[in-house]
Amino acid sequence: MNWITKFILVACVVLRIAGTQALAHVGYSGRDFGTLMFNSDGSGKTVTIATQTISSGFGWADATDSDWGDSHRGRFFRFTLSGSGDVQITAQRNDLVGTFLPAFSLYSGLGQLAPEQGGHDFATLSIDNRPVGTEGSLRALGNWSIGNDPTYNTAGDPTSGILYASRLAYFNYIGNAADGTSANYGSAAGIFGDGKADGYLTATFSGLVAGDYTLWVGGANYGLQSTETGPTTFPTYGVTVSAALVPEPSTGSLILGGAALLAFLRRRKG
């Protein structure tokens, strides 16, 4: 292969990536809660990440309908459990007088990790493993998978050979929680709304086993799809997300998927 042919091939790959992926790949940079632990007094040790933004106010709600959702319209977080336990997740918009309504879904499993390429909705494997006509790979209320591109020996150069082949990463659905009511997050069955659209949401997932978990956080306002139209630029909303082990199962929990219990804890104001 002469240098001109090689240059054209590499340029085409770069343009393809730029065209489909000014969008982020699945990743957890700056969003890893680590291995959750208890404090010395037996209370839950809370880990808080307050530096993230969410692209669009509708991404999570959009991923509850029949044409699935775009994984770029939210943020991936992760945590690890060294043993079984109950985990409380809290999401709160940073601007308390703003409009963002958070929602999240919890899954066992992780996306592709470095040095592999991260998964994304427009990878060939992603498209080949979801129904035709879907908006993306993400499902807020069920299991899903996402593919990645091959990792080359020389970044961006397919002629250098494949270091890591593309593969599917699988996310096994555990449960969800959403700020507000069906008036904002829509009518899909199986959504656990907290009943008050105030930008604050907390839920406890009980009976989780040891392993790695992915939390996907996005916007719970389904109707904003008609006004936040993109396609490349969407409003961004600041969000603070926390995770903590809790010492014992929460009271008033709801059975979810036969394995996890989900309880909503409302913040008292004033």
CSV table of C-alpha atoms in Angstrom, one decimal:
chain,number,residue,atom,x,y,z
A,1,MET,CA,0.0,0.0,0.0
A,2,ASN,CA,1.6,3.3,-1.0
A,3,TRP,CA,1.5,6.3,1.2
A,4,ILE,CA,-1.2,8.1,-0.7
A,5,THR,CA,-3.6,5.2,-0.4
A,6,LYS,CA,-2.8,4.9,3.3
A,7,PHE,CA,-3.3,8.6,3.9
A,8,ILE,CA,-6.7,8.5,2.2
A,9,LEU,CA,-7.8,5.5,4.2
A,10,VAL,CA,-6.7,7.0,7.5
A,11,ALA,CA,-8.4,10.3,6.6
A,12,CYS,CA,-11.6,8.6,5.8
A,13,VAL,CA,-11.6,6.9,9.2
A,14,VAL,CA,-10.9,10.2,11.0
A,15,LEU,CA,-13.7,11.9,9.1
A,16,ARG,CA,-16.1,9.1,9.9
A,17,ILE,CA,-15.3,9.3,13.6
A,18,ALA,CA,-15.6,13.1,13.5
A,19,GLY,CA,-18.9,12.9,11.7
A,20,THR,CA,-20.6,10.4,13.9
A,21,GLN,CA,-18.7,11.2,17.1
A,22,ALA,CA,-18.4,14.7,18.0
A,23,LEU,CA,-20.5,12.6,20.4
A,24,ALA,CA,-18.9,11.0,23.4
A,25,HIS,CA,-18.3,7.3,23.7
A,26,VAL,CA,-19.4,5.4,26.8
A,27,GLY,CA,-17.0,6.2,29.6
A,28,TYR,CA,-16.7,6.8,33.3
A,29,SER,CA,-13.9,9.4,33.4
A,30,GLY,CA,-14.5,11.6,36.5
A,31,ARG,CA,-17.6,9.5,37.3
A,32,ASP,CA,-16.3,6.6,39.2
A,33,PHE,CA,-17.6,6.3,42.8
A,34,GLY,CA,-15.1,3.5,43.5
A,35,THR,CA,-15.8,0.6,45.8
A,36,LEU,CA,-18.5,1.7,48.2
A,37,MET,CA,-17.8,1.2,51.9
A,38,PHE,CA,-19.1,1.9,55.4
A,39,ASN,CA,-17.6,4.4,57.8
A,40,SER,CA,-16.0,3.2,61.0
A,41,ASP,CA,-19.2,3.8,62.9
A,42,GLY,CA,-21.2,1.6,60.6
A,43,SER,CA,-22.9,4.4,58.7
A,44,GLY,CA,-22.9,4.7,55.0
A,45,LYS,CA,-19.9,6.5,53.5
A,46,THR,CA,-21.3,8.9,50.8
A,47,VAL,CA,-19.3,9.5,47.6
A,48,THR,CA,-20.4,12.7,45.8
A,49,ILE,CA,-19.6,13.8,42.2
A,50,ALA,CA,-20.7,17.4,41.6
A,51,THR,CA,-18.8,18.3,38.4
A,52,GLN,CA,-20.9,16.7,35.7
A,53,THR,CA,-23.3,18.0,33.1
A,54,ILE,CA,-26.2,16.3,31.3
A,55,SER,CA,-26.8,17.0,27.6
A,56,SER,CA,-30.5,17.7,27.1
A,57,GLY,CA,-33.4,17.6,29.6
A,58,PHE,CA,-35.2,14.6,28.0
A,59,GLY,CA,-32.6,11.9,27.4
A,60,TRP,CA,-33.7,9.4,30.1
A,61,ALA,CA,-37.4,9.8,29.5
A,62,ASP,CA,-36.8,9.4,25.7
A,63,ALA,CA,-35.1,6.0,26.4
A,64,THR,CA,-38.3,4.7,28.0
A,65,ASP,CA,-40.3,4.5,24.8
A,66,SER,CA,-40.4,1.9,22.0
A,67,ASP,CA,-37.7,3.4,19.9
A,68,TRP,CA,-35.1,3.3,22.7
A,69,GLY,CA,-32.7,6.3,23.3
A,70,ASP,CA,-29.4,8.0,22.5
A,71,SER,CA,-26.8,7.2,25.1
A,72,HIS,CA,-25.1,10.6,24.5
A,73,ARG,CA,-28.1,12.3,26.2
A,74,GLY,CA,-27.0,11.4,29.6
A,75,ARG,CA,-24.0,10.4,31.7
A,76,PHE,CA,-22.5,7.1,32.8
A,77,PHE,CA,-21.4,6.6,36.4
A,78,ARG,CA,-20.0,3.4,38.0
A,79,PHE,CA,-19.4,1.8,41.4
A,80,THR,CA,-18.2,-1.5,42.8
A,81,LEU,CA,-19.5,-3.6,45.6
A,82,SER,CA,-17.1,-6.0,47.4
A,83,GLY,CA,-20.1,-7.8,49.0
A,84,SER,CA,-23.9,-7.7,48.9
A,85,GLY,CA,-25.5,-4.5,50.1
A,86,ASP,CA,-28.1,-1.8,49.7
A,87,VAL,CA,-27.1,1.3,47.8
A,88,GLN,CA,-28.7,4.8,48.0
A,89,ILE,CA,-28.4,6.9,44.9
A,90,THR,CA,-29.2,10.7,44.9
A,91,ALA,CA,-29.3,13.0,41.9
A,92,GLN,CA,-29.9,16.8,42.2
A,93,ARG,CA,-29.7,19.6,39.7
A,94,ASN,CA,-27.0,22.1,40.6
A,95,ASP,CA,-29.2,25.0,39.9
A,96,LEU,CA,-32.0,24.7,42.4
A,97,VAL,CA,-34.2,27.3,40.6
A,98,GLY,CA,-33.6,25.7,37.2
A,99,THR,CA,-35.7,23.3,35.2
A,100,PHE,CA,-33.7,20.1,35.0
A,101,LEU,CA,-35.5,17.0,36.3
A,102,PRO,CA,-33.2,14.1,36.9
A,103,ALA,CA,-33.8,10.4,36.4
A,104,PHE,CA,-31.5,7.3,36.5
A,105,SER,CA,-31.4,3.7,35.8
A,106,LEU,CA,-29.1,1.1,37.4
A,107,TYR,CA,-27.5,-1.8,35.7
A,108,SER,CA,-25.0,-4.5,36.5
A,109,GLY,CA,-22.1,-4.6,34.2
A,110,LEU,CA,-19.7,-2.1,32.7
A,111,GLY,CA,-19.1,-0.6,29.3
A,112,GLN,CA,-15.8,-1.1,27.4
A,113,LEU,CA,-12.9,0.2,29.4
A,114,ALA,CA,-9.5,1.7,28.3
A,115,PRO,CA,-7.4,0.7,26.5
A,116,GLU,CA,-10.3,-0.5,24.4
A,117,GLN,CA,-12.3,2.0,22.4
A,118,GLY,CA,-15.5,3.0,24.3
A,119,GLY,CA,-18.9,1.9,23.0
A,120,HIS,CA,-21.2,4.2,21.1
A,121,ASP,CA,-24.6,4.1,19.4
A,122,PHE,CA,-23.3,4.4,15.9
A,123,ALA,CA,-20.7,1.6,16.0
A,124,THR,CA,-21.5,-1.2,13.5
A,125,LEU,CA,-22.0,-3.7,16.3
A,126,SER,CA,-24.4,-1.4,18.1
A,127,ILE,CA,-26.5,-0.9,15.0
A,128,ASP,CA,-26.5,-4.6,14.1
A,129,ASN,CA,-27.7,-5.6,17.6
A,130,ARG,CA,-30.8,-3.4,18.0
A,131,PRO,CA,-34.0,-3.0,16.0
A,132,VAL,CA,-34.1,-1.0,12.9
A,133,GLY,CA,-35.4,2.5,13.4
A,134,THR,CA,-34.3,2.9,17.0
A,135,GLU,CA,-32.8,6.2,18.1
A,136,GLY,CA,-29.9,4.6,19.8
A,137,SER,CA,-28.9,1.6,21.9
A,138,LEU,CA,-30.0,2.8,25.4
A,139,ARG,CA,-33.0,1.4,27.2
A,140,ALA,CA,-33.9,3.0,30.5
A,141,LEU,CA,-36.3,0.2,31.5
A,142,GLY,CA,-34.6,-2.9,30.3
A,143,ASN,CA,-31.4,-4.8,29.4
A,144,TRP,CA,-29.4,-3.5,26.5
A,145,SER,CA,-26.0,-3.7,24.9
A,146,ILE,CA,-23.6,-1.4,23.0
A,147,GLY,CA,-20.7,-2.0,20.6
A,148,ASN,CA,-17.4,-0.3,20.0
A,149,ASP,CA,-14.9,0.2,17.2
A,150,PRO,CA,-11.7,-1.9,17.0
A,151,THR,CA,-8.7,-0.5,18.8
A,152,TYR,CA,-5.8,-0.3,16.4
A,153,ASN,CA,-2.1,-0.8,17.3
A,154,THR,CA,-1.6,2.8,16.2
A,155,ALA,CA,-4.5,5.0,17.2
A,156,GLY,CA,-6.7,6.0,14.2
A,157,ASP,CA,-4.7,3.8,11.8
A,158,PRO,CA,-6.5,0.7,10.6
A,159,THR,CA,-3.5,-0.4,8.5
A,160,SER,CA,-1.5,-0.9,11.7
A,161,GLY,CA,-3.6,-3.9,12.7
A,162,ILE,CA,-6.2,-4.5,15.4
A,163,LEU,CA,-5.1,-4.5,19.0
A,164,TYR,CA,-8.5,-5.2,20.5
A,165,ALA,CA,-11.4,-6.4,18.4
A,166,SER,CA,-14.8,-4.7,18.7
A,167,ARG,CA,-17.2,-6.3,21.1
A,168,LEU,CA,-20.6,-5.8,22.8
A,169,ALA,CA,-20.8,-4.7,26.4
A,170,TYR,CA,-24.0,-5.8,28.2
A,171,PHE,CA,-26.0,-3.9,30.8
A,172,ASN,CA,-28.4,-5.9,32.9
A,173,TYR,CA,-31.3,-3.8,34.1
A,174,ILE,CA,-31.9,-3.6,37.9
A,175,GLY,CA,-34.2,-0.6,38.4
A,176,ASN,CA,-35.0,3.1,37.9
A,177,ALA,CA,-36.2,6.2,39.6
A,178,ALA,CA,-37.4,9.5,38.1
A,179,ASP,CA,-38.2,12.9,39.4
A,180,GLY,CA,-41.8,14.0,39.2
A,181,THR,CA,-44.8,12.2,37.6
A,182,SER,CA,-46.0,10.9,34.3
A,183,ALA,CA,-46.9,14.5,33.4
A,184,ASN,CA,-43.1,15.1,32.8
A,185,TYR,CA,-41.6,11.7,32.3
A,186,GLY,CA,-44.3,10.1,30.1
A,187,SER,CA,-46.6,7.1,30.2
A,188,ALA,CA,-44.2,4.1,29.8
A,189,ALA,CA,-45.0,1.3,32.2
A,190,GLY,CA,-42.5,0.5,35.0
A,191,ILE,CA,-41.3,4.0,35.8
A,192,PHE,CA,-40.9,4.7,39.6
A,193,GLY,CA,-41.7,8.4,39.9
A,194,ASP,CA,-41.1,10.3,43.2
A,195,GLY,CA,-44.2,12.4,42.7
A,196,LYS,CA,-42.6,15.8,43.0
A,197,ALA,CA,-40.9,17.5,40.1
A,198,ASP,CA,-38.4,19.6,42.1
A,199,GLY,CA,-35.0,18.7,40.7
A,200,TYR,CA,-34.1,16.3,43.5
A,201,LEU,CA,-34.3,12.5,43.5
A,202,THR,CA,-33.1,9.8,45.8
A,203,ALA,CA,-33.7,6.0,45.8
A,204,THR,CA,-32.3,2.9,47.5
A,205,PHE,CA,-31.6,-0.3,45.6
A,206,SER,CA,-31.5,-3.2,48.1
A,207,GLY,CA,-30.1,-6.7,47.9
A,208,LEU,CA,-27.4,-5.9,45.3
A,209,VAL,CA,-24.7,-8.5,45.0
A,210,ALA,CA,-20.9,-8.1,44.8
A,211,GLY,CA,-19.8,-6.8,41.4
A,212,ASP,CA,-19.5,-3.8,39.1
A,213,TYR,CA,-22.5,-1.5,38.4
A,214,THR,CA,-23.4,1.2,35.9
A,215,LEU,CA,-25.7,4.1,36.7
A,216,TRP,CA,-27.0,6.2,33.8
A,217,VAL,CA,-28.4,9.6,34.6
A,218,GLY,CA,-30.4,11.8,32.3
A,219,GLY,CA,-33.3,14.2,32.0
A,220,ALA,CA,-36.9,13.2,32.9
A,221,ASN,CA,-38.8,15.7,30.8
A,222,TYR,CA,-40.1,13.8,27.8
A,223,GLY,CA,-41.8,16.8,26.2
A,224,LEU,CA,-38.5,18.7,25.8
A,225,GLN,CA,-37.7,16.6,22.7
A,226,SER,CA,-39.9,19.0,20.7
A,227,THR,CA,-37.9,22.1,21.8
A,228,GLU,CA,-34.4,20.8,22.4
A,229,THR,CA,-33.9,19.5,18.9
A,230,GLY,CA,-30.1,19.5,18.4
A,231,PRO,CA,-28.8,17.6,16.4
A,232,THR,CA,-25.3,18.4,17.6
A,233,THR,CA,-25.9,21.0,20.3
A,234,PHE,CA,-28.2,20.6,23.2
A,235,PRO,CA,-28.7,22.6,26.4
A,236,THR,CA,-26.5,21.3,29.3
A,237,TYR,CA,-27.6,21.0,32.9
A,238,GLY,CA,-25.3,20.7,35.9
A,239,VAL,CA,-26.0,17.7,38.2
A,240,THR,CA,-24.7,16.4,41.5
A,241,VAL,CA,-24.8,12.6,41.9
A,242,SER,CA,-24.1,10.7,45.1
A,243,ALA,CA,-23.8,7.0,46.0
A,244,ALA,CA,-23.6,5.4,49.5
A,245,LEU,CA,-24.0,2.0,51.1
A,246,VAL,CA,-26.9,2.0,53.6
A,247,PRO,CA,-26.8,-0.2,56.8
A,248,GLU,CA,-30.1,-2.0,56.4
A,249,PRO,CA,-33.0,-2.3,53.9
A,250,SER,CA,-35.2,0.8,53.7
A,251,THR,CA,-38.7,0.5,54.9
A,252,GLY,CA,-41.6,0.8,52.6
A,253,SER,CA,-39.6,-0.6,49.7
A,254,LEU,CA,-41.1,-1.9,46.5
A,255,ILE,CA,-40.1,-5.3,45.0
A,256,LEU,CA,-38.3,-4.7,41.7
A,257,GLY,CA,-37.4,-7.5,39.3
A,258,GLY,CA,-37.7,-10.1,42.1
A,259,ALA,CA,-34.2,-9.2,43.4
A,260,ALA,CA,-33.9,-5.5,44.3
A,261,LEU,CA,-36.0,-3.3,46.5
A,262,LEU,CA,-36.5,0.3,45.6
A,263,ALA,CA,-37.6,3.0,48.1
A,264,PHE,CA,-37.9,6.7,47.6
A,265,LEU,CA,-36.7,9.0,50.4
A,266,ARG,CA,-37.9,12.5,50.1
A,267,ARG,CA,-35.9,15.4,51.4
A,268,ARG,CA,-37.5,17.5,54.1
A,269,LYS,CA,-37.4,21.2,53.4
A,270,GLY,CA,-37.4,24.1,55.7
